[in-house]
Short mmCIF file of C-alpha atoms and ligand atoms in Angstrom, two decimals:
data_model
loop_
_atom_site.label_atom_id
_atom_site.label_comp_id
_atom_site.label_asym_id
_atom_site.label_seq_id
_atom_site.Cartn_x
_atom_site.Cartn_y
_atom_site.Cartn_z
CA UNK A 85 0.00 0.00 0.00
CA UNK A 86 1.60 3.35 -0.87
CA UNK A 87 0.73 6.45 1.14
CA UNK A 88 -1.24 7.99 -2.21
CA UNK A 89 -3.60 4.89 -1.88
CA UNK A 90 -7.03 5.63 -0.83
CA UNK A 91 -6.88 2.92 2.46
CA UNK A 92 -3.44 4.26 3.37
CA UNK A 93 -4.71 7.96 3.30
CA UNK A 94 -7.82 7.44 4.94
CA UNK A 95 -5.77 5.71 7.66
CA UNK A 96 -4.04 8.44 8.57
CA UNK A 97 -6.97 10.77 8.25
CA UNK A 98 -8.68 8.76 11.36
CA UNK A 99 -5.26 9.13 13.06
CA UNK A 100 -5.31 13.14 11.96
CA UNK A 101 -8.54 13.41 13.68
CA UNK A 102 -7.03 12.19 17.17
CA UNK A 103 -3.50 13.18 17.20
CA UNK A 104 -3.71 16.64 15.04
CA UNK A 105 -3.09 17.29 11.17
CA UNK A 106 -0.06 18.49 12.16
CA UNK A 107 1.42 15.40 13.63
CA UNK A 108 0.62 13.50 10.58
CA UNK A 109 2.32 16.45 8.29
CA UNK A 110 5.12 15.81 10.19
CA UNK A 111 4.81 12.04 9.45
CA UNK A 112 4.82 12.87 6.35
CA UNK A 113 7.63 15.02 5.49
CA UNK A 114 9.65 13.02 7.81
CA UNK A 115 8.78 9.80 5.30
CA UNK A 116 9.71 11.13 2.40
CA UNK A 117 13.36 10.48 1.99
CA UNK A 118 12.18 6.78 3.19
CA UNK A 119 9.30 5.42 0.96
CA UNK A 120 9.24 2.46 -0.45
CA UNK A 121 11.94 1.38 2.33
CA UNK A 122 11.69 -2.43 2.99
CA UNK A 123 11.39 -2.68 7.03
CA UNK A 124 11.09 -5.93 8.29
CA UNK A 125 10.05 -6.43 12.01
CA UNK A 126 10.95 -10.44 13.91
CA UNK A 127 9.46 -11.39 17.14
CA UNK A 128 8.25 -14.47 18.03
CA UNK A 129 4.93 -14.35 18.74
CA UNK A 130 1.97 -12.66 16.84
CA UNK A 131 -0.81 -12.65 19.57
CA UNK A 132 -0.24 -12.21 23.17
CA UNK A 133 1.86 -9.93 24.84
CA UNK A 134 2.78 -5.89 24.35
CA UNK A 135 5.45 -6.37 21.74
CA UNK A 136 2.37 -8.40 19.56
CA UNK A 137 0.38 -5.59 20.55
CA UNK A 138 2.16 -2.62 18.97
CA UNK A 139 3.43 -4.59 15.86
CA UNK A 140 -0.66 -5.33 14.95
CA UNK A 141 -0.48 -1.52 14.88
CA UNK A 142 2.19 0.07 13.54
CA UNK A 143 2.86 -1.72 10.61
CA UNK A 144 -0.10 -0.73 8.50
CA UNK A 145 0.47 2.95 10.22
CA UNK A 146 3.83 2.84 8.24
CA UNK A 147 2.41 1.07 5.36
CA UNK A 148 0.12 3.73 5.30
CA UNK A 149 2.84 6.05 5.15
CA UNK A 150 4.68 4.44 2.03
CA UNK A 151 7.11 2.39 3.94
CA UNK A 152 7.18 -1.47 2.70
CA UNK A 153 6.92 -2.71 6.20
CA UNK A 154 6.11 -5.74 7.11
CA UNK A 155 6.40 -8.39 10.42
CA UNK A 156 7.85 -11.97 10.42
CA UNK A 157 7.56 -14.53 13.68
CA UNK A 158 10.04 -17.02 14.41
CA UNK A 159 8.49 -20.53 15.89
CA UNK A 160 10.32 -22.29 18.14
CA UNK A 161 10.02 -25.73 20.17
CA UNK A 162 9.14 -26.23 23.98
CA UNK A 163 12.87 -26.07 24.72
CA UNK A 164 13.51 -22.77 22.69
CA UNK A 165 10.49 -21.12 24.87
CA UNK A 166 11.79 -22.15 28.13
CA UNK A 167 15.09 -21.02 27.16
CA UNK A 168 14.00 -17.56 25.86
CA UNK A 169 11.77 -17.27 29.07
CA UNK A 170 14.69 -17.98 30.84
CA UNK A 171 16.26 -14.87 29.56
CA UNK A 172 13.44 -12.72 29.70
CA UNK A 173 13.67 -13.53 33.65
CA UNK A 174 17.80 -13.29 33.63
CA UNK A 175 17.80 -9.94 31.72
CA UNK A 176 14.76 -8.61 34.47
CA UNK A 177 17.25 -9.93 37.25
CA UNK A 178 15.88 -13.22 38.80
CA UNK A 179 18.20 -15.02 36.66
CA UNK A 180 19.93 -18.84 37.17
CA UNK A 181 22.46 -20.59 34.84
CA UNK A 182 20.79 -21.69 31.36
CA UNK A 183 21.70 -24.93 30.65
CA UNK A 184 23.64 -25.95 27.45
CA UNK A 185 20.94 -27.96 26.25
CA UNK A 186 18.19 -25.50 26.20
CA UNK A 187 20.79 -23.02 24.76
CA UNK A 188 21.42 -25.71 21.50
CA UNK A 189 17.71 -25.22 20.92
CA UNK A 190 17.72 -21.61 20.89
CA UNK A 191 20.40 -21.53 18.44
CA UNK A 192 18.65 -24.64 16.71
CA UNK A 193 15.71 -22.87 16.20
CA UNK A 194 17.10 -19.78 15.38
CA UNK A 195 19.43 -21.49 12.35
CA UNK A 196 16.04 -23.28 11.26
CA UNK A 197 14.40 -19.72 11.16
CA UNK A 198 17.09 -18.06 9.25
CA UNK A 199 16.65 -20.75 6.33
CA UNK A 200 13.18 -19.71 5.95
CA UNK A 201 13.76 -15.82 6.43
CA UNK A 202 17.14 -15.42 4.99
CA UNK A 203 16.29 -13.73 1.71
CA UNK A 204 14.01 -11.43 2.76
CA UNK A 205 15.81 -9.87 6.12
CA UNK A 206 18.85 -9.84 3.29
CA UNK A 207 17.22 -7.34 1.21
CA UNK A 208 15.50 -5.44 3.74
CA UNK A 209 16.79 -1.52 4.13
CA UNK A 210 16.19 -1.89 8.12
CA UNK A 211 15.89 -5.11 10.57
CA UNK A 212 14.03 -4.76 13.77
CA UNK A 213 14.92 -7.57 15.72
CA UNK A 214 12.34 -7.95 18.71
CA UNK A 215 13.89 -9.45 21.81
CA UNK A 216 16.35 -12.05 22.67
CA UNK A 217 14.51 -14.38 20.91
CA UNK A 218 15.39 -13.82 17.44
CA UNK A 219 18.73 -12.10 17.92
CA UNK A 220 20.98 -14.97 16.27
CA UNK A 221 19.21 -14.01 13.15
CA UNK A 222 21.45 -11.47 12.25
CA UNK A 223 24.81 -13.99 12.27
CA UNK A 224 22.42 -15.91 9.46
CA UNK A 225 22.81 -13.07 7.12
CA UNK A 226 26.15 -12.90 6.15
CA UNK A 227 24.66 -11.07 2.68
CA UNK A 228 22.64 -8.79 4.49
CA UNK A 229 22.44 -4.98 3.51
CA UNK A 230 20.55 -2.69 5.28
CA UNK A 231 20.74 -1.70 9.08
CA UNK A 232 19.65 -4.12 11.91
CA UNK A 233 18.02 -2.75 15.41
CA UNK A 234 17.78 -4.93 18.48
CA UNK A 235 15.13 -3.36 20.18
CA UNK A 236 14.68 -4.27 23.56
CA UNK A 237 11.33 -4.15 25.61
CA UNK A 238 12.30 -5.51 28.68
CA UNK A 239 13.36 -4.13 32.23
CA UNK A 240 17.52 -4.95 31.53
CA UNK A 241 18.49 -2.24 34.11
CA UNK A 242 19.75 -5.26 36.22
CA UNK A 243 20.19 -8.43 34.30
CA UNK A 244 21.39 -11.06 35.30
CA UNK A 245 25.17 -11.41 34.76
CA UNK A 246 25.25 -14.57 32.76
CA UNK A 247 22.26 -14.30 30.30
CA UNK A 248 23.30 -11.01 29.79
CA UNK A 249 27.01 -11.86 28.78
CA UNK A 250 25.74 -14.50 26.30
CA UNK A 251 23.10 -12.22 24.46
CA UNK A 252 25.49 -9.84 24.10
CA UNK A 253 27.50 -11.97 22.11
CA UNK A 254 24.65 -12.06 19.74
CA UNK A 255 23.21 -8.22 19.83
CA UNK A 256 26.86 -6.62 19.86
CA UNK A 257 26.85 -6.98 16.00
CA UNK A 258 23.59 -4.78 15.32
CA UNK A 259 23.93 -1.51 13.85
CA UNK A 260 22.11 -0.19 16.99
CA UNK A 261 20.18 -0.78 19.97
CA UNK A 262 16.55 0.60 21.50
CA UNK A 263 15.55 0.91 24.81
CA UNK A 264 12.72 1.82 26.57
CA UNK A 265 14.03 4.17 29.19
CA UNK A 266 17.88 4.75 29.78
CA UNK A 267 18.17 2.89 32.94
CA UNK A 268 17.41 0.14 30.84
CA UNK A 269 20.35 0.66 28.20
CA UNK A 270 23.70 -1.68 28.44
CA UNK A 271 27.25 -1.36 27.70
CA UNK A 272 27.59 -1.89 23.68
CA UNK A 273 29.71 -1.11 20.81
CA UNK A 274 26.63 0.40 18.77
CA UNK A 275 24.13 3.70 19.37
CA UNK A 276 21.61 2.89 21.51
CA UNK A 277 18.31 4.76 21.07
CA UNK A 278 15.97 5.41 23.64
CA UNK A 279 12.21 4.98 22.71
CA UNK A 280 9.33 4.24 24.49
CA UNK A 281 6.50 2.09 23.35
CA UNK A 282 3.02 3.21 22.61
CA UNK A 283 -0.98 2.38 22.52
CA UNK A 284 -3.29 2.91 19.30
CA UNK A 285 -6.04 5.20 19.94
CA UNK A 286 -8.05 3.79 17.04
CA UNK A 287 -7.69 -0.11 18.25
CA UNK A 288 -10.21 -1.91 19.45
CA UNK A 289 -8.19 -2.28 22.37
CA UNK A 290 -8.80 1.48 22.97
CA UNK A 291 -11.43 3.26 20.90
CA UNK A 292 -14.50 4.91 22.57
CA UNK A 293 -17.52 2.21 23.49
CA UNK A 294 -20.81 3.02 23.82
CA UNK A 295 -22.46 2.80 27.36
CA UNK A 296 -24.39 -0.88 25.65
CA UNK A 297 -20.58 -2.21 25.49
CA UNK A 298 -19.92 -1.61 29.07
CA UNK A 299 -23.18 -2.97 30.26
CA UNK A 300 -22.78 -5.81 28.35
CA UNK A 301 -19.43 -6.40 29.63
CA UNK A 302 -21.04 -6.03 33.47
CA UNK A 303 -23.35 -8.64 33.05
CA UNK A 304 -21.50 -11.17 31.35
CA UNK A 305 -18.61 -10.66 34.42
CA UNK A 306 -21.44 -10.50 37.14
CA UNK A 307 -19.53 -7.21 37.90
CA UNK A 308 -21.55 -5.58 40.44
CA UNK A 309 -22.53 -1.33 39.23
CA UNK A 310 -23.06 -0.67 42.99
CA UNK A 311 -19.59 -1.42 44.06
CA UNK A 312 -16.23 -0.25 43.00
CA UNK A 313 -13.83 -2.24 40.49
CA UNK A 314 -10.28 -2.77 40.63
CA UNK A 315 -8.59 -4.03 37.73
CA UNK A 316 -5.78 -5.50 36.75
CA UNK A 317 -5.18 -6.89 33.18
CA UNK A 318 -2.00 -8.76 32.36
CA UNK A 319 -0.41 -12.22 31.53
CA UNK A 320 -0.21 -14.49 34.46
CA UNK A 321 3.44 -14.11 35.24
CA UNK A 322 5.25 -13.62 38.46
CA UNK A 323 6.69 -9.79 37.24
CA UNK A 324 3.21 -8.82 37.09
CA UNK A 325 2.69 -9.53 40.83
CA UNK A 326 -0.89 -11.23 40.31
CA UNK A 327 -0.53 -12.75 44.20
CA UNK A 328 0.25 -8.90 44.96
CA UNK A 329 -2.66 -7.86 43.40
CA UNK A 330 -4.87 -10.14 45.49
CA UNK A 331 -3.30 -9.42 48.54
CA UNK A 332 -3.87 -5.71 48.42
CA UNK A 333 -7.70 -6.25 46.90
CA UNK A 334 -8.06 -8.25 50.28
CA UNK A 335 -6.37 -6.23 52.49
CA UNK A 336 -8.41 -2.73 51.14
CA UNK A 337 -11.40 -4.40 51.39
CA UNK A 338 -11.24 -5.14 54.88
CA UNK A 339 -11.66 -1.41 55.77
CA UNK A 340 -13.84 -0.17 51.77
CA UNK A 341 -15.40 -2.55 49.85
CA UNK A 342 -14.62 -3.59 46.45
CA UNK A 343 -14.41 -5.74 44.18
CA UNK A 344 -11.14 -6.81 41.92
CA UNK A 345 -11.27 -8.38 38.52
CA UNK A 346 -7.64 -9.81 37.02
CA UNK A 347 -7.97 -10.16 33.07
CA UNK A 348 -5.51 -12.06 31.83
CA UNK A 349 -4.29 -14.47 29.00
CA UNK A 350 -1.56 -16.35 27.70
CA UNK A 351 1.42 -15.44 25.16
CA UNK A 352 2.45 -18.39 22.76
CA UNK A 353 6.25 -17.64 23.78
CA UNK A 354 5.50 -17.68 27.30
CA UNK A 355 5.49 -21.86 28.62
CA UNK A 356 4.92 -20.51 32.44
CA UNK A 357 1.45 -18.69 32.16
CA UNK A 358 -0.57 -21.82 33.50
CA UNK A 359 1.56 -22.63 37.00
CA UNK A 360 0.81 -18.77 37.94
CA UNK A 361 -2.54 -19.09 36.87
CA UNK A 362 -3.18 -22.17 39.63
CA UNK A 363 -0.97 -19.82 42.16
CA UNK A 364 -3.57 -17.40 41.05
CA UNK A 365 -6.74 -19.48 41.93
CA UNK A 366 -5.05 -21.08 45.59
CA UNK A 367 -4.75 -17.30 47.02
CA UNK A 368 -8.24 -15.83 46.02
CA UNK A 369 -9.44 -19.37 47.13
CA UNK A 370 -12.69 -18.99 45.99
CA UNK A 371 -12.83 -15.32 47.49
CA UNK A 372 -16.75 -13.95 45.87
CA UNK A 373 -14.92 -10.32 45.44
CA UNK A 374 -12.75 -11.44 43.02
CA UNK A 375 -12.79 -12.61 39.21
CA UNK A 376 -9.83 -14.44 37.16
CA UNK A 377 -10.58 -13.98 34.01
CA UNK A 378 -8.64 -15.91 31.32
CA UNK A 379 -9.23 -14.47 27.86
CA UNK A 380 -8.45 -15.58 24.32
CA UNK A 381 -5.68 -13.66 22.90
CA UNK A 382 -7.97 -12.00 20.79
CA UNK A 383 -10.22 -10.33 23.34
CA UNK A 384 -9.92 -6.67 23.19
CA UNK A 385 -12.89 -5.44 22.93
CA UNK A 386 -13.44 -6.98 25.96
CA UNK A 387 -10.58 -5.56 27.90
CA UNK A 388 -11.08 -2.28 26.27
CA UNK A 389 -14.56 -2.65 28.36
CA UNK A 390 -13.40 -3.71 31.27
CA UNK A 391 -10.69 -1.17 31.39
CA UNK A 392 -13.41 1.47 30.86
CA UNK A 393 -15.91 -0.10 33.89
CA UNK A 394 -13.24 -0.05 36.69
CA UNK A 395 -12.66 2.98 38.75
CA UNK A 396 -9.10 2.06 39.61
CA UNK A 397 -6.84 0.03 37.35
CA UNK A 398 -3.56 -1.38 39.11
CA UNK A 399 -0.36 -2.76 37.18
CA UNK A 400 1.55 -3.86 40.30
CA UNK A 401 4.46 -5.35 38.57
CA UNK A 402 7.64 -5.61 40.31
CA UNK A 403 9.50 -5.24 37.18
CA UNK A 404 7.82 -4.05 33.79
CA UNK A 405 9.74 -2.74 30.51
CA UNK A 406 7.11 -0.72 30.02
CA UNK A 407 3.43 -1.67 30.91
CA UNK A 408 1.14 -0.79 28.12
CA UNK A 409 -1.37 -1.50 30.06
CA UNK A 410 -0.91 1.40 32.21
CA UNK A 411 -0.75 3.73 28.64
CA UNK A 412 -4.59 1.89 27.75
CA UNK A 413 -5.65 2.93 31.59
CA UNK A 414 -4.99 6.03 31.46
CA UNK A 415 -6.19 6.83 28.09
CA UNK A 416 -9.47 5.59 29.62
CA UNK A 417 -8.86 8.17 31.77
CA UNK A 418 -8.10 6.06 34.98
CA UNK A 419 -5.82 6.85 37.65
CA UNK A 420 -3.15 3.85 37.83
CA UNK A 421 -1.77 2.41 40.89
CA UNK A 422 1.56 0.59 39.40
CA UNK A 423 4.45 -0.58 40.95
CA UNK A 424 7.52 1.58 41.22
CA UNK A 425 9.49 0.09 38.58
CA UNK A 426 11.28 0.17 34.97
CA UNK A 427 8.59 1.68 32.24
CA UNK A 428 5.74 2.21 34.61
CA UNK A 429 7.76 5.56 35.96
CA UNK A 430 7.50 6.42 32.26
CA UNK A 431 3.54 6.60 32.80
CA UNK A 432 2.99 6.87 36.58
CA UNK A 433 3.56 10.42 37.81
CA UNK A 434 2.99 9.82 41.38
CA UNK A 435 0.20 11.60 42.79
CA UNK A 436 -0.69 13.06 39.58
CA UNK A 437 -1.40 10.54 37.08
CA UNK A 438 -1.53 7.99 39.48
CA UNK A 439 0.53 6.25 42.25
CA UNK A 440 3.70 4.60 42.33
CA UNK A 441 3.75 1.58 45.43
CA UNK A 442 6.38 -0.87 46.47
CA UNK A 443 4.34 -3.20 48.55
CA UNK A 444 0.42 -5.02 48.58
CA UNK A 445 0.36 -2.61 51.98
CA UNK A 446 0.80 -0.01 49.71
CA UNK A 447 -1.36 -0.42 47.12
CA UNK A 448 -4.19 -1.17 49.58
CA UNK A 449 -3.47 1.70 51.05
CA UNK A 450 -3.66 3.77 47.72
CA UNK A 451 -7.15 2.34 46.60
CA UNK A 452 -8.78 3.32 49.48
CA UNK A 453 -7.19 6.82 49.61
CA UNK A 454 -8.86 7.22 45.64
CA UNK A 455 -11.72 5.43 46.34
CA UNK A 456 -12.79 8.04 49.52
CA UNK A 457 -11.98 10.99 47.22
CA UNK A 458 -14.15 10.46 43.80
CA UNK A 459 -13.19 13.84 42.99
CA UNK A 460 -9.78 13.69 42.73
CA UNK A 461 -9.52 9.94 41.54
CA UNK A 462 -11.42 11.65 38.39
CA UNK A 463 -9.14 14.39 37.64
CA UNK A 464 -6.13 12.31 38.31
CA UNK A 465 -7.71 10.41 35.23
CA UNK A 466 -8.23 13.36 33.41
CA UNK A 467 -4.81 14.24 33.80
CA UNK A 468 -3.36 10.82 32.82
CA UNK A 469 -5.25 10.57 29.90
CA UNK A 470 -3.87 13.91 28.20
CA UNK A 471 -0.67 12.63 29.60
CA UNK A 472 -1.07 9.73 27.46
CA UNK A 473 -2.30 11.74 24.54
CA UNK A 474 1.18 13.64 24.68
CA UNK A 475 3.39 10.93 25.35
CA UNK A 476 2.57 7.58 24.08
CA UNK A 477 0.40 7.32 21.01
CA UNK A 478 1.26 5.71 18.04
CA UNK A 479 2.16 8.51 16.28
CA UNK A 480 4.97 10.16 18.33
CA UNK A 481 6.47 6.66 18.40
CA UNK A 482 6.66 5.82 14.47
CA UNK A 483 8.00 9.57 14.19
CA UNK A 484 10.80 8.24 16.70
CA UNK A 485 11.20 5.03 14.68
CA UNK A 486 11.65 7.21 11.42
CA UNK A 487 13.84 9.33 12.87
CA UNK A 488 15.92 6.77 14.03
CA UNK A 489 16.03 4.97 10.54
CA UNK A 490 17.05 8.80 9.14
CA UNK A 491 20.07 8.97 11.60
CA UNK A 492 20.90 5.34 10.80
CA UNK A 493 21.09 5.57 7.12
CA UNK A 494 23.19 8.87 7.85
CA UNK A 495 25.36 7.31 9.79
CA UNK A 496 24.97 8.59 13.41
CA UNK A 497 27.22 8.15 16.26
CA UNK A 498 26.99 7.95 20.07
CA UNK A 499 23.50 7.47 21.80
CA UNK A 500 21.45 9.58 21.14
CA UNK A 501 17.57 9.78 23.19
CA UNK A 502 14.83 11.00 21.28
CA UNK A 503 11.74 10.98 23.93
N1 UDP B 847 -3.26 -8.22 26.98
C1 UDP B 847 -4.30 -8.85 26.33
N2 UDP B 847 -4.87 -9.92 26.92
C2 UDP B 847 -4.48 -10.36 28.13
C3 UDP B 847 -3.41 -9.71 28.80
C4 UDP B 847 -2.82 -8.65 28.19
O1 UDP B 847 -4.70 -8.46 25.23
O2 UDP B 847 -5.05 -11.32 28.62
C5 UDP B 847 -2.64 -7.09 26.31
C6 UDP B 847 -2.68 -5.82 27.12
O3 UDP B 847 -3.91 -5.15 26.93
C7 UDP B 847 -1.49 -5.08 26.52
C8 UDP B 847 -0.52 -6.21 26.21
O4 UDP B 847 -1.29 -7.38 26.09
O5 UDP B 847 -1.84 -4.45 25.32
C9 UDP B 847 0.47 -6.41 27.34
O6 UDP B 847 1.49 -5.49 27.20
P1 UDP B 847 2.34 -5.02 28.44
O7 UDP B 847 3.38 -4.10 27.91
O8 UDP B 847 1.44 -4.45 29.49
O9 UDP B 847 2.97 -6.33 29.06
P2 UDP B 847 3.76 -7.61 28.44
O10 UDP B 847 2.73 -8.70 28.37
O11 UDP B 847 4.30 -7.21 27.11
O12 UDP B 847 4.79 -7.90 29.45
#
């Protein structure tokens, strides 16, 4: 689709009409010395998950635009996803050794991929390689010429020594590296760019719903209209703090009551999801305030709802790369309690967007200070929702990506931060 064609312009009419004509001129102009540049983006999963989340987005955005983007995903074995989950959890510090065995399948996997992929990442102009997942790739391309990008979503501020050590190995050839915040960036021989991820406004993960929608949503949940809703949505893994979650939901309601939904689902790449889930189900132990919602991967509409029905959304991870979650709260205009960590102090201004906490004590202690002040819990989400609309829509992030691909192909040097 070039940018002249009629879906690709009305596209970015629709996103005119939410970010400003003038953002999108500035799209525009900044494309121009780039159309009809082959970008290829690699994860390793297509649903599930915040990297999935933005890809499903921004590719026809810059499609739309006249870039020949498109998205590849790498599939892997059982042994490839427990070793790439290993590193997720080594590069967000709660790392242990990773055997040699699951590291043969990684690289296994990874050679198998390249066969498949080889002459199209070859001929792309730019590479973005999601993740440690796919990062071998690049050593499968000996003919490859345009620029490669390791982009990194997760919390690496304190990895784990020996995860970190080997990935390097594989990510110190890229051109360059992106990070969501700088705490996050790492010792390379490359630029490393600093960009934070972003939500859609016209998804149906976050576009307006009529009052039916959120009814409808209500009754299918039994979610109670007379009492207040705390929600948190996110995969069942132990960085999100579910058992947190519970345990301040039980401890505010001893004092206000309440009730707390958790909406979560699985990612393909991610082999742990179900063991938290049962963790999940022994602490609410059949607790009548509290739902555990597992969704299909393809339930937005429904989260958009639910996200829009609860007074208070929490995100009460201990470590987060960057928590879109919190970005689809608050552009629902809900205060967010999230834990004081990694990308979530991107989002989180405390007491003015929402609150950062460090403990289920003090999250508990949070809800019930917004919940006895209705006032100010509704400006708070008035504020975080223009916050949002500055910060981290789709838009500003693309013009970040194409700025970055203008300062690779010119051959840029040193980090340099562009948010
Ligand atoms: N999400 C979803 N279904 C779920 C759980 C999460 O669609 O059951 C979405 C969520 O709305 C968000 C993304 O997946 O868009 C999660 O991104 P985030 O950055 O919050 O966390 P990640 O899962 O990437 O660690």
């Amino acid at each position: 689709m070039k940018a002249d064609d009629h879906g690709g312009s009305v596209l970015l009419e629709r996103y005119a009409q939410v970010a400003g004509s003038e953002v999108i001129h500035h799209l525009e102009q900044l494309v121009e010395p780039l159309k009809g540049a082959k970008v290829v983006h690699v994860n390793s999963t297509r649903e599930g998950g915040g990297v999935a989340e933005i890809l499903q987005k921004l590719i026809p955005l810059k499609r739309a635009l006249g870039i020949d983007a498109s998205w590849e995903v790498i599939s892997g074995n059982p042994e490839f996803y427990q070793c790439t989950k290993a590193f997720h959890n080594g590069l967000q510090g709660t790392g242990s050794p990773v055997s040699r065995q699951l590291l043969d399948a990684y690289e296994k996997v990874n050679a198998a991929n390249a066969e498949e992929l080889r002459a199209t990442l070859e001929a792309a102009d730019f590479v973005v390689i999601h993740d440690p997942q796919p990062a071998p790739l690049l050593s499968h391309c000996p003919g490859r010429r345009g620029r490669w990008l390791w982009r990194c979503h997760i919390d690496a501020s304190h990895p784990y020594r020996a995860v970190w050590k080997y990935l390097r190995g594989w990510v110190s050839d890229y051109d360059a590296s992106i990070f969501s915040i700088p705490e996050f960036a790492q010792p390379l021989p490359h630029p490393q760019y600093i960009v934070a991820p972003s939500i859609d406004p016209l998804s149906e993960k976050n576009r307006e719903l009529p009052e039916d929608d959120l009814q409808a949503v209500r009754e299918r949940f039994q979610i109670d209209p007379e009492l207040p809703m705390i929600l948190q949505v996110s995969r069942y893994d132990r960085f999100k703090d579910p058992l947190g979650v519970v345990q301040a939901c039980q401890l505010a309601a001893k004092l206000t009551p309440l009730q707390l939904v958790l909406a979560g689902g699985g990612a393909s790449d991610d082999p742990e999801g179900e063991a938290v889930l049962e963790e999940v189900h022994q602490a609410v132990a059949g607790d009548p305030r509290i739902r555990v919602l597992l969704l299909p991967a393809d339930a937005h509409h429904t989260i958009n709802a639910l996200q829009r029905v609860a007074d208070i959304v929490l995100q009460k991870s201990i470590r987060e790369g960057f928590g879109l979650t919190v970005s689809e709260a608050m552009w629902k205009a809900k205060p967010v309690i999230g834990g004081d960590t990694g990308g979530i102090r991107l989002q989180v201004f405390d007491h003015y967007t929402g609150f950062l906490v460090r403990s289920p004590e003090g999250a508990a202690l949070r809800i019930r200070y917004l919940l006895h002040r209705r006032e100010l819990l509704r400006e708070m989400g008035q504020r975080a929702r223009r916050f949002v609309g500055e910060n981290f829509l789709i838009t500003r992030h693309l013009r970040e990506y194409l700025a970055m691909f203008l300062s690779l192909r010119n051959g840029t040097r040193g980090r340099m931060e562009l948010f």
